[in-house]
Amino acid sequence: MRIDAFNKVSKLYQSNNIKSTKSVKGASFSDKLEISQTCKDYQIARNTLKSVPDVREERVKEIKERIASGTYNINSEEVADKLIENYFNKLA
């Protein structure tokens, strides 16, 4: 790089006319935060979902009873189809 080119470029960024700022009396500035209605709705839904348990205890109890009694039968093809369907839905 040529030094004279550097000097010309650096002169462009030098400020010879520096202006001072004055404080304005009587002006008051404050920050304001507004939350959209969509965000409020999302927050309500999120809080509602927190109160719902992740595991449906009544369904688990029913399946355990069916397994213990020997009446719980599953179709392996349906299970495989669901696994593949869930796998490809996650990729999409």
PDB file of N, CA and C in Angstrom:
ATOM      1  N   MET A   1       0.846  -1.179   0.000  1.00  0.00           N
ATOM      2  CA  MET A   1       0.000   0.000   0.000  1.00  0.00           C
ATOM      3  C   MET A   1       0.885   1.233   0.000  1.00  0.00           C
ATOM      4  N   ARG A   2       0.495   2.203  -0.785  1.00  0.00           N
ATOM      5  CA  ARG A   2       1.276   3.436  -0.857  1.00  0.00           C
ATOM      6  C   ARG A   2       0.972   4.299   0.362  1.00  0.00           C
ATOM      7  N   ILE A   3       1.995   4.897   0.918  1.00  0.00           N
ATOM      8  CA  ILE A   3       1.831   5.732   2.112  1.00  0.00           C
ATOM      9  C   ILE A   3       1.066   7.004   1.785  1.00  0.00           C
ATOM     10  N   ASP A   4       1.321   7.596   0.616  1.00  0.00           N
ATOM     11  CA  ASP A   4       0.622   8.832   0.274  1.00  0.00           C
ATOM     12  C   ASP A   4      -0.884   8.584   0.126  1.00  0.00           C
ATOM     13  N   ALA A   5      -1.282   7.399  -0.337  1.00  0.00           N
ATOM     14  CA  ALA A   5      -2.701   7.073  -0.443  1.00  0.00           C
ATOM     15  C   ALA A   5      -3.306   6.931   0.954  1.00  0.00           C
ATOM     16  N   PHE A   6      -2.550   6.349   1.851  1.00  0.00           N
ATOM     17  CA  PHE A   6      -3.021   6.203   3.221  1.00  0.00           C
ATOM     18  C   PHE A   6      -3.232   7.567   3.859  1.00  0.00           C
ATOM     19  N   ASN A   7      -2.301   8.479   3.634  1.00  0.00           N
ATOM     20  CA  ASN A   7      -2.418   9.826   4.200  1.00  0.00           C
ATOM     21  C   ASN A   7      -3.652  10.546   3.664  1.00  0.00           C
ATOM     22  N   LYS A   8      -3.939  10.378   2.376  1.00  0.00           N
ATOM     23  CA  LYS A   8      -5.115  11.021   1.793  1.00  0.00           C
ATOM     24  C   LYS A   8      -6.405  10.450   2.390  1.00  0.00           C
ATOM     25  N   VAL A   9      -6.433   9.142   2.584  1.00  0.00           N
ATOM     26  CA  VAL A   9      -7.617   8.507   3.162  1.00  0.00           C
ATOM     27  C   VAL A   9      -7.785   8.922   4.609  1.00  0.00           C
ATOM     28  N   SER A  10      -6.690   8.962   5.349  1.00  0.00           N
ATOM     29  CA  SER A  10      -6.799   9.322   6.760  1.00  0.00           C
ATOM     30  C   SER A  10      -7.256  10.766   6.938  1.00  0.00           C
ATOM     31  N   LYS A  11      -6.936  11.638   5.995  1.00  0.00           N
ATOM     32  CA  LYS A  11      -7.382  13.031   6.072  1.00  0.00           C
ATOM     33  C   LYS A  11      -8.899  13.132   5.907  1.00  0.00           C
ATOM     34  N   LEU A  12      -9.476  12.218   5.175  1.00  0.00           N
ATOM     35  CA  LEU A  12     -10.930  12.230   4.996  1.00  0.00           C
ATOM     36  C   LEU A  12     -11.657  12.022   6.319  1.00  0.00           C
ATOM     37  N   TYR A  13     -11.065  11.247   7.218  1.00  0.00           N
ATOM     38  CA  TYR A  13     -11.714  10.916   8.472  1.00  0.00           C
ATOM     39  C   TYR A  13     -11.367  11.888   9.594  1.00  0.00           C
ATOM     40  N   GLN A  14     -10.478  12.812   9.360  1.00  0.00           N
ATOM     41  CA  GLN A  14     -10.151  13.797  10.378  1.00  0.00           C
ATOM     42  C   GLN A  14     -11.227  14.871  10.380  1.00  0.00           C
ATOM     43  N   SER A  15     -11.608  15.268  11.568  1.00  0.00           N
ATOM     44  CA  SER A  15     -12.655  16.273  11.691  1.00  0.00           C
ATOM     45  C   SER A  15     -12.039  17.555  12.216  1.00  0.00           C
ATOM     46  N   ASN A  16     -12.042  18.577  11.386  1.00  0.00           N
ATOM     47  CA  ASN A  16     -11.480  19.861  11.803  1.00  0.00           C
ATOM     48  C   ASN A  16     -12.537  20.750  12.458  1.00  0.00           C
ATOM     49  N   ASN A  17     -13.775  20.575  12.100  1.00  0.00           N
ATOM     50  CA  ASN A  17     -14.846  21.405  12.632  1.00  0.00           C
ATOM     51  C   ASN A  17     -15.652  20.595  13.650  1.00  0.00           C
ATOM     52  N   ILE A  18     -15.225  20.623  14.877  1.00  0.00           N
ATOM     53  CA  ILE A  18     -15.922  19.893  15.933  1.00  0.00           C
ATOM     54  C   ILE A  18     -16.942  20.837  16.552  1.00  0.00           C
ATOM     55  N   LYS A  19     -18.170  20.420  16.557  1.00  0.00           N
ATOM     56  CA  LYS A  19     -19.241  21.226  17.129  1.00  0.00           C
ATOM     57  C   LYS A  19     -19.595  20.665  18.492  1.00  0.00           C
ATOM     58  N   SER A  20     -19.800  21.531  19.425  1.00  0.00           N
ATOM     59  CA  SER A  20     -20.184  21.076  20.751  1.00  0.00           C
ATOM     60  C   SER A  20     -21.706  21.004  20.836  1.00  0.00           C
ATOM     61  N   THR A  21     -22.168  20.175  21.716  1.00  0.00           N
ATOM     62  CA  THR A  21     -23.610  20.033  21.894  1.00  0.00           C
ATOM     63  C   THR A  21     -24.033  20.801  23.129  1.00  0.00           C
ATOM     64  N   LYS A  22     -25.243  21.273  23.108  1.00  0.00           N
ATOM     65  CA  LYS A  22     -25.786  22.006  24.244  1.00  0.00           C
ATOM     66  C   LYS A  22     -26.871  21.156  24.885  1.00  0.00           C
ATOM     67  N   SER A  23     -26.968  21.261  26.179  1.00  0.00           N
ATOM     68  CA  SER A  23     -28.033  20.537  26.852  1.00  0.00           C
ATOM     69  C   SER A  23     -29.310  21.356  26.768  1.00  0.00           C
ATOM     70  N   VAL A  24     -30.392  20.685  26.559  1.00  0.00           N
ATOM     71  CA  VAL A  24     -31.680  21.334  26.415  1.00  0.00           C
ATOM     72  C   VAL A  24     -32.379  21.297  27.756  1.00  0.00           C
ATOM     73  N   LYS A  25     -32.782  22.447  28.234  1.00  0.00           N
ATOM     74  CA  LYS A  25     -33.471  22.509  29.520  1.00  0.00           C
ATOM     75  C   LYS A  25     -34.964  22.301  29.294  1.00  0.00           C
ATOM     76  N   GLY A  26     -35.589  21.640  30.225  1.00  0.00           N
ATOM     77  CA  GLY A  26     -37.017  21.435  30.152  1.00  0.00           C
ATOM     78  C   GLY A  26     -37.442  20.223  29.345  1.00  0.00           C
ATOM     79  N   ALA A  27     -36.523  19.609  28.663  1.00  0.00           N
ATOM     80  CA  ALA A  27     -36.863  18.426  27.881  1.00  0.00           C
ATOM     81  C   ALA A  27     -36.673  17.188  28.745  1.00  0.00           C
ATOM     82  N   SER A  28     -37.660  16.344  28.739  1.00  0.00           N
ATOM     83  CA  SER A  28     -37.532  15.105  29.505  1.00  0.00           C
ATOM     84  C   SER A  28     -37.712  13.926  28.557  1.00  0.00           C
ATOM     85  N   PHE A  29     -36.818  13.007  28.655  1.00  0.00           N
ATOM     86  CA  PHE A  29     -36.848  11.819  27.814  1.00  0.00           C
ATOM     87  C   PHE A  29     -37.016  10.607  28.715  1.00  0.00           C
ATOM     88  N   SER A  30     -37.821   9.688  28.283  1.00  0.00           N
ATOM     89  CA  SER A  30     -37.956   8.456  29.040  1.00  0.00           C
ATOM     90  C   SER A  30     -38.150   7.299  28.063  1.00  0.00           C
ATOM     91  N   ASP A  31     -37.680   6.168  28.470  1.00  0.00           N
ATOM     92  CA  ASP A  31     -37.857   4.966  27.662  1.00  0.00           C
ATOM     93  C   ASP A  31     -39.248   4.409  27.919  1.00  0.00           C
ATOM     94  N   LYS A  32     -39.802   3.815  26.899  1.00  0.00           N
ATOM     95  CA  LYS A  32     -41.136   3.244  27.021  1.00  0.00           C
ATOM     96  C   LYS A  32     -41.127   1.860  26.406  1.00  0.00           C
ATOM     97  N   LEU A  33     -41.684   0.917  27.117  1.00  0.00           N
ATOM     98  CA  LEU A  33     -41.745  -0.458  26.646  1.00  0.00           C
ATOM     99  C   LEU A  33     -43.201  -0.832  26.420  1.00  0.00           C
ATOM    100  N   GLU A  34     -43.495  -1.330  25.229  1.00  0.00           N
ATOM    101  CA  GLU A  34     -44.839  -1.783  24.912  1.00  0.00           C
ATOM    102  C   GLU A  34     -44.764  -3.232  24.453  1.00  0.00           C
ATOM    103  N   ILE A  35     -45.649  -4.052  25.019  1.00  0.00           N
ATOM    104  CA  ILE A  35     -45.699  -5.461  24.649  1.00  0.00           C
ATOM    105  C   ILE A  35     -46.931  -5.673  23.782  1.00  0.00           C
ATOM    106  N   SER A  36     -46.748  -6.300  22.650  1.00  0.00           N
ATOM    107  CA  SER A  36     -47.849  -6.499  21.708  1.00  0.00           C
ATOM    108  C   SER A  36     -48.864  -7.487  22.274  1.00  0.00           C
ATOM    109  N   GLN A  37     -50.053  -7.439  21.740  1.00  0.00           N
ATOM    110  CA  GLN A  37     -51.117  -8.351  22.174  1.00  0.00           C
ATOM    111  C   GLN A  37     -50.759  -9.795  21.839  1.00  0.00           C
ATOM    112  N   THR A  38     -50.085  -9.994  20.724  1.00  0.00           N
ATOM    113  CA  THR A  38     -49.659 -11.344  20.343  1.00  0.00           C
ATOM    114  C   THR A  38     -48.707 -11.913  21.393  1.00  0.00           C
ATOM    115  N   CYS A  39     -47.798 -11.093  21.854  1.00  0.00           N
ATOM    116  CA  CYS A  39     -46.847 -11.535  22.878  1.00  0.00           C
ATOM    117  C   CYS A  39     -47.565 -11.836  24.186  1.00  0.00           C
ATOM    118  N   LYS A  40     -48.554 -11.016  24.536  1.00  0.00           N
ATOM    119  CA  LYS A  40     -49.327 -11.264  25.755  1.00  0.00           C
ATOM    120  C   LYS A  40     -50.090 -12.578  25.652  1.00  0.00           C
ATOM    121  N   ASP A  41     -50.685 -12.834  24.484  1.00  0.00           N
ATOM    122  CA  ASP A  41     -51.403 -14.093  24.273  1.00  0.00           C
ATOM    123  C   ASP A  41     -50.454 -15.281  24.357  1.00  0.00           C
ATOM    124  N   TYR A  42     -49.279 -15.123  23.784  1.00  0.00           N
ATOM    125  CA  TYR A  42     -48.274 -16.183  23.837  1.00  0.00           C
ATOM    126  C   TYR A  42     -47.869 -16.473  25.279  1.00  0.00           C
ATOM    127  N   GLN A  43     -47.716 -15.430  26.064  1.00  0.00           N
ATOM    128  CA  GLN A  43     -47.310 -15.589  27.462  1.00  0.00           C
ATOM    129  C   GLN A  43     -48.406 -16.307  28.255  1.00  0.00           C
ATOM    130  N   ILE A  44     -49.659 -15.978  27.995  1.00  0.00           N
ATOM    131  CA  ILE A  44     -50.769 -16.651  28.680  1.00  0.00           C
ATOM    132  C   ILE A  44     -50.795 -18.132  28.313  1.00  0.00           C
ATOM    133  N   ALA A  45     -50.642 -18.431  27.024  1.00  0.00           N
ATOM    134  CA  ALA A  45     -50.639 -19.826  26.582  1.00  0.00           C
ATOM    135  C   ALA A  45     -49.469 -20.594  27.188  1.00  0.00           C
ATOM    136  N   ARG A  46     -48.328 -19.952  27.256  1.00  0.00           N
ATOM    137  CA  ARG A  46     -47.137 -20.591  27.819  1.00  0.00           C
ATOM    138  C   ARG A  46     -47.323 -20.898  29.298  1.00  0.00           C
ATOM    139  N   ASN A  47     -47.885 -19.959  30.039  1.00  0.00           N
ATOM    140  CA  ASN A  47     -48.128 -20.179  31.461  1.00  0.00           C
ATOM    141  C   ASN A  47     -49.173 -21.270  31.682  1.00  0.00           C
ATOM    142  N   THR A  48     -50.165 -21.337  30.812  1.00  0.00           N
ATOM    143  CA  THR A  48     -51.187 -22.377  30.920  1.00  0.00           C
ATOM    144  C   THR A  48     -50.576 -23.748  30.671  1.00  0.00           C
ATOM    145  N   LEU A  49     -49.698 -23.841  29.673  1.00  0.00           N
ATOM    146  CA  LEU A  49     -49.052 -25.121  29.372  1.00  0.00           C
ATOM    147  C   LEU A  49     -48.119 -25.571  30.490  1.00  0.00           C
ATOM    148  N   LYS A  50     -47.560 -24.623  31.229  1.00  0.00           N
ATOM    149  CA  LYS A  50     -46.690 -24.991  32.351  1.00  0.00           C
ATOM    150  C   LYS A  50     -47.475 -25.705  33.442  1.00  0.00           C
ATOM    151  N   SER A  51     -48.754 -25.366  33.582  1.00  0.00           N
ATOM    152  CA  SER A  51     -49.556 -25.970  34.639  1.00  0.00           C
ATOM    153  C   SER A  51     -50.059 -27.363  34.260  1.00  0.00           C
ATOM    154  N   VAL A  52     -50.000 -27.715  32.976  1.00  0.00           N
ATOM    155  CA  VAL A  52     -50.449 -29.021  32.521  1.00  0.00           C
ATOM    156  C   VAL A  52     -49.293 -30.005  32.657  1.00  0.00           C
ATOM    157  N   PRO A  53     -49.530 -31.162  33.263  1.00  0.00           N
ATOM    158  CA  PRO A  53     -48.426 -32.128  33.411  1.00  0.00           C
ATOM    159  C   PRO A  53     -47.997 -32.702  32.066  1.00  0.00           C
ATOM    160  N   ASP A  54     -46.720 -33.059  31.969  1.00  0.00           N
ATOM    161  CA  ASP A  54     -46.180 -33.629  30.737  1.00  0.00           C
ATOM    162  C   ASP A  54     -46.684 -35.056  30.502  1.00  0.00           C
ATOM    163  N   VAL A  55     -46.975 -35.751  31.574  1.00  0.00           N
ATOM    164  CA  VAL A  55     -47.390 -37.144  31.483  1.00  0.00           C
ATOM    165  C   VAL A  55     -48.859 -37.243  31.906  1.00  0.00           C
ATOM    166  N   ARG A  56     -49.650 -37.895  31.072  1.00  0.00           N
ATOM    167  CA  ARG A  56     -51.060 -38.124  31.423  1.00  0.00           C
ATOM    168  C   ARG A  56     -51.130 -39.376  32.289  1.00  0.00           C
ATOM    169  N   GLU A  57     -51.188 -39.165  33.589  1.00  0.00           N
ATOM    170  CA  GLU A  57     -51.130 -40.267  34.558  1.00  0.00           C
ATOM    171  C   GLU A  57     -52.245 -41.282  34.352  1.00  0.00           C
ATOM    172  N   GLU A  58     -53.460 -40.810  34.031  1.00  0.00           N
ATOM    173  CA  GLU A  58     -54.572 -41.750  33.856  1.00  0.00           C
ATOM    174  C   GLU A  58     -54.340 -42.678  32.662  1.00  0.00           C
ATOM    175  N   ARG A  59     -53.718 -42.142  31.604  1.00  0.00           N
ATOM    176  CA  ARG A  59     -53.428 -42.961  30.420  1.00  0.00           C
ATOM    177  C   ARG A  59     -52.334 -43.981  30.726  1.00  0.00           C
ATOM    178  N   VAL A  60     -51.317 -43.566  31.459  1.00  0.00           N
ATOM    179  CA  VAL A  60     -50.224 -44.476  31.836  1.00  0.00           C
ATOM    180  C   VAL A  60     -50.764 -45.590  32.718  1.00  0.00           C
ATOM    181  N   LYS A  61     -51.626 -45.233  33.664  1.00  0.00           N
ATOM    182  CA  LYS A  61     -52.207 -46.242  34.564  1.00  0.00           C
ATOM    183  C   LYS A  61     -53.019 -47.260  33.766  1.00  0.00           C
ATOM    184  N   GLU A  62     -53.811 -46.772  32.808  1.00  0.00           N
ATOM    185  CA  GLU A  62     -54.633 -47.662  31.985  1.00  0.00           C
ATOM    186  C   GLU A  62     -53.763 -48.639  31.192  1.00  0.00           C
ATOM    187  N   ILE A  63     -52.689 -48.142  30.598  1.00  0.00           N
ATOM    188  CA  ILE A  63     -51.801 -49.011  29.802  1.00  0.00           C
ATOM    189  C   ILE A  63     -51.090 -50.024  30.691  1.00  0.00           C
ATOM    190  N   LYS A  64     -50.663 -49.593  31.878  1.00  0.00           N
ATOM    191  CA  LYS A  64     -50.004 -50.531  32.805  1.00  0.00           C
ATOM    192  C   LYS A  64     -50.951 -51.662  33.203  1.00  0.00           C
ATOM    193  N   GLU A  65     -52.214 -51.310  33.441  1.00  0.00           N
ATOM    194  CA  GLU A  65     -53.190 -52.333  33.809  1.00  0.00           C
ATOM    195  C   GLU A  65     -53.416 -53.303  32.657  1.00  0.00           C
ATOM    196  N   ARG A  66     -53.485 -52.791  31.437  1.00  0.00           N
ATOM    197  CA  ARG A  66     -53.685 -53.649  30.272  1.00  0.00           C
ATOM    198  C   ARG A  66     -52.486 -54.563  30.035  1.00  0.00           C
ATOM    199  N   ILE A  67     -51.269 -54.039  30.280  1.00  0.00           N
ATOM    200  CA  ILE A  67     -50.060 -54.872  30.133  1.00  0.00           C
ATOM    201  C   ILE A  67     -50.072 -55.971  31.175  1.00  0.00           C
ATOM    202  N   ALA A  68     -50.416 -55.608  32.426  1.00  0.00           N
ATOM    203  CA  ALA A  68     -50.429 -56.595  33.511  1.00  0.00           C
ATOM    204  C   ALA A  68     -51.465 -57.686  33.267  1.00  0.00           C
ATOM    205  N   SER A  69     -52.605 -57.323  32.702  1.00  0.00           N
ATOM    206  CA  SER A  69     -53.660 -58.320  32.464  1.00  0.00           C
ATOM    207  C   SER A  69     -53.442 -59.083  31.157  1.00  0.00           C
ATOM    208  N   GLY A  70     -52.536 -58.627  30.312  1.00  0.00           N
ATOM    209  CA  GLY A  70     -52.238 -59.316  29.065  1.00  0.00           C
ATOM    210  C   GLY A  70     -53.150 -58.922  27.921  1.00  0.00           C
ATOM    211  N   THR A  71     -53.908 -57.840  28.078  1.00  0.00           N
ATOM    212  CA  THR A  71     -54.830 -57.417  27.019  1.00  0.00           C
ATOM    213  C   THR A  71     -54.274 -56.272  26.174  1.00  0.00           C
ATOM    214  N   TYR A  72     -53.052 -55.887  26.440  1.00  0.00           N
ATOM    215  CA  TYR A  72     -52.448 -54.777  25.676  1.00  0.00           C
ATOM    216  C   TYR A  72     -51.699 -55.357  24.492  1.00  0.00           C
ATOM    217  N   ASN A  73     -52.284 -55.225  23.323  1.00  0.00           N
ATOM    218  CA  ASN A  73     -51.672 -55.738  22.106  1.00  0.00           C
ATOM    219  C   ASN A  73     -51.426 -54.567  21.156  1.00  0.00           C
ATOM    220  N   ILE A  74     -50.255 -54.565  20.573  1.00  0.00           N
ATOM    221  CA  ILE A  74     -49.942 -53.518  19.606  1.00  0.00           C
ATOM    222  C   ILE A  74     -49.549 -54.156  18.288  1.00  0.00           C
ATOM    223  N   ASN A  75     -49.823 -53.446  17.232  1.00  0.00           N
ATOM    224  CA  ASN A  75     -49.465 -53.893  15.896  1.00  0.00           C
ATOM    225  C   ASN A  75     -48.086 -53.333  15.583  1.00  0.00           C
ATOM    226  N   SER A  76     -47.115 -54.189  15.375  1.00  0.00           N
ATOM    227  CA  SER A  76     -45.735 -53.737  15.145  1.00  0.00           C
ATOM    228  C   SER A  76     -45.610 -52.927  13.861  1.00  0.00           C
ATOM    229  N   GLU A  77     -46.427 -53.227  12.864  1.00  0.00           N
ATOM    230  CA  GLU A  77     -46.390 -52.456  11.618  1.00  0.00           C
ATOM    231  C   GLU A  77     -46.853 -51.020  11.852  1.00  0.00           C
ATOM    232  N   GLU A  78     -47.896 -50.850  12.678  1.00  0.00           N
ATOM    233  CA  GLU A  78     -48.373 -49.507  12.982  1.00  0.00           C
ATOM    234  C   GLU A  78     -47.318 -48.707  13.754  1.00  0.00           C
ATOM    235  N   VAL A  79     -46.633 -49.375  14.667  1.00  0.00           N
ATOM    236  CA  VAL A  79     -45.570 -48.706  15.426  1.00  0.00           C
ATOM    237  C   VAL A  79     -44.458 -48.270  14.481  1.00  0.00           C
ATOM    238  N   ALA A  80     -44.056 -49.143  13.579  1.00  0.00           N
ATOM    239  CA  ALA A  80     -43.000 -48.814  12.621  1.00  0.00           C
ATOM    240  C   ALA A  80     -43.430 -47.663  11.716  1.00  0.00           C
ATOM    241  N   ASP A  81     -44.688 -47.679  11.261  1.00  0.00           N
ATOM    242  CA  ASP A  81     -45.195 -46.596  10.415  1.00  0.00           C
ATOM    243  C   ASP A  81     -45.159 -45.256  11.159  1.00  0.00           C
ATOM    244  N   LYS A  82     -45.560 -45.267  12.416  1.00  0.00           N
ATOM    245  CA  LYS A  82     -45.557 -44.034  13.216  1.00  0.00           C
ATOM    246  C   LYS A  82     -44.130 -43.523  13.432  1.00  0.00           C
ATOM    247  N   LEU A  83     -43.195 -44.435  13.692  1.00  0.00           N
ATOM    248  CA  LEU A  83     -41.795 -44.032  13.883  1.00  0.00           C
ATOM    249  C   LEU A  83     -41.250 -43.371  12.621  1.00  0.00           C
ATOM    250  N   ILE A  84     -41.512 -43.972  11.492  1.00  0.00           N
ATOM    251  CA  ILE A  84     -41.033 -43.420  10.217  1.00  0.00           C
ATOM    252  C   ILE A  84     -41.710 -42.087   9.931  1.00  0.00           C
ATOM    253  N   GLU A  85     -43.011 -42.005  10.175  1.00  0.00           N
ATOM    254  CA  GLU A  85     -43.748 -40.757   9.957  1.00  0.00           C
ATOM    255  C   GLU A  85     -43.197 -39.624  10.833  1.00  0.00           C
ATOM    256  N   ASN A  86     -42.965 -39.913  12.105  1.00  0.00           N
ATOM    257  CA  ASN A  86     -42.408 -38.896  13.002  1.00  0.00           C
ATOM    258  C   ASN A  86     -41.002 -38.480  12.590  1.00  0.00           C
ATOM    259  N   TYR A  87     -40.203 -39.436  12.140  1.00  0.00           N
ATOM    260  CA  TYR A  87     -38.842 -39.146  11.705  1.00  0.00           C
ATOM    261  C   TYR A  87     -38.841 -38.174  10.539  1.00  0.00           C
ATOM    262  N   PHE A  88     -39.673 -38.447   9.524  1.00  0.00           N
ATOM    263  CA  PHE A  88     -39.688 -37.609   8.350  1.00  0.00           C
ATOM    264  C   PHE A  88     -40.383 -36.260   8.600  1.00  0.00           C
ATOM    265  N   ASN A  89     -41.303 -36.200   9.543  1.00  0.00           N
ATOM    266  CA  ASN A  89     -41.917 -34.926   9.897  1.00  0.00           C
ATOM    267  C   ASN A  89     -40.925 -34.007  10.582  1.00  0.00           C
ATOM    268  N   LYS A  90     -40.000 -34.562  11.349  1.00  0.00           N
ATOM    269  CA  LYS A  90     -38.980 -33.758  12.020  1.00  0.00           C
ATOM    270  C   LYS A  90     -37.966 -33.215  11.011  1.00  0.00           C
ATOM    271  N   LEU A  91     -37.729 -33.942   9.945  1.00  0.00           N
ATOM    272  CA  LEU A  91     -36.779 -33.491   8.928  1.00  0.00           C
ATOM    273  C   LEU A  91     -37.367 -32.374   8.075  1.00  0.00           C
ATOM    274  N   ALA A  92     -38.660 -32.357   7.921  1.00  0.00           N
ATOM    275  CA  ALA A  92     -39.302 -31.357   7.043  1.00  0.00           C
ATOM    276  C   ALA A  92     -39.383 -29.995   7.673  1.00  0.00           C
TER     277      ALA A  92
END
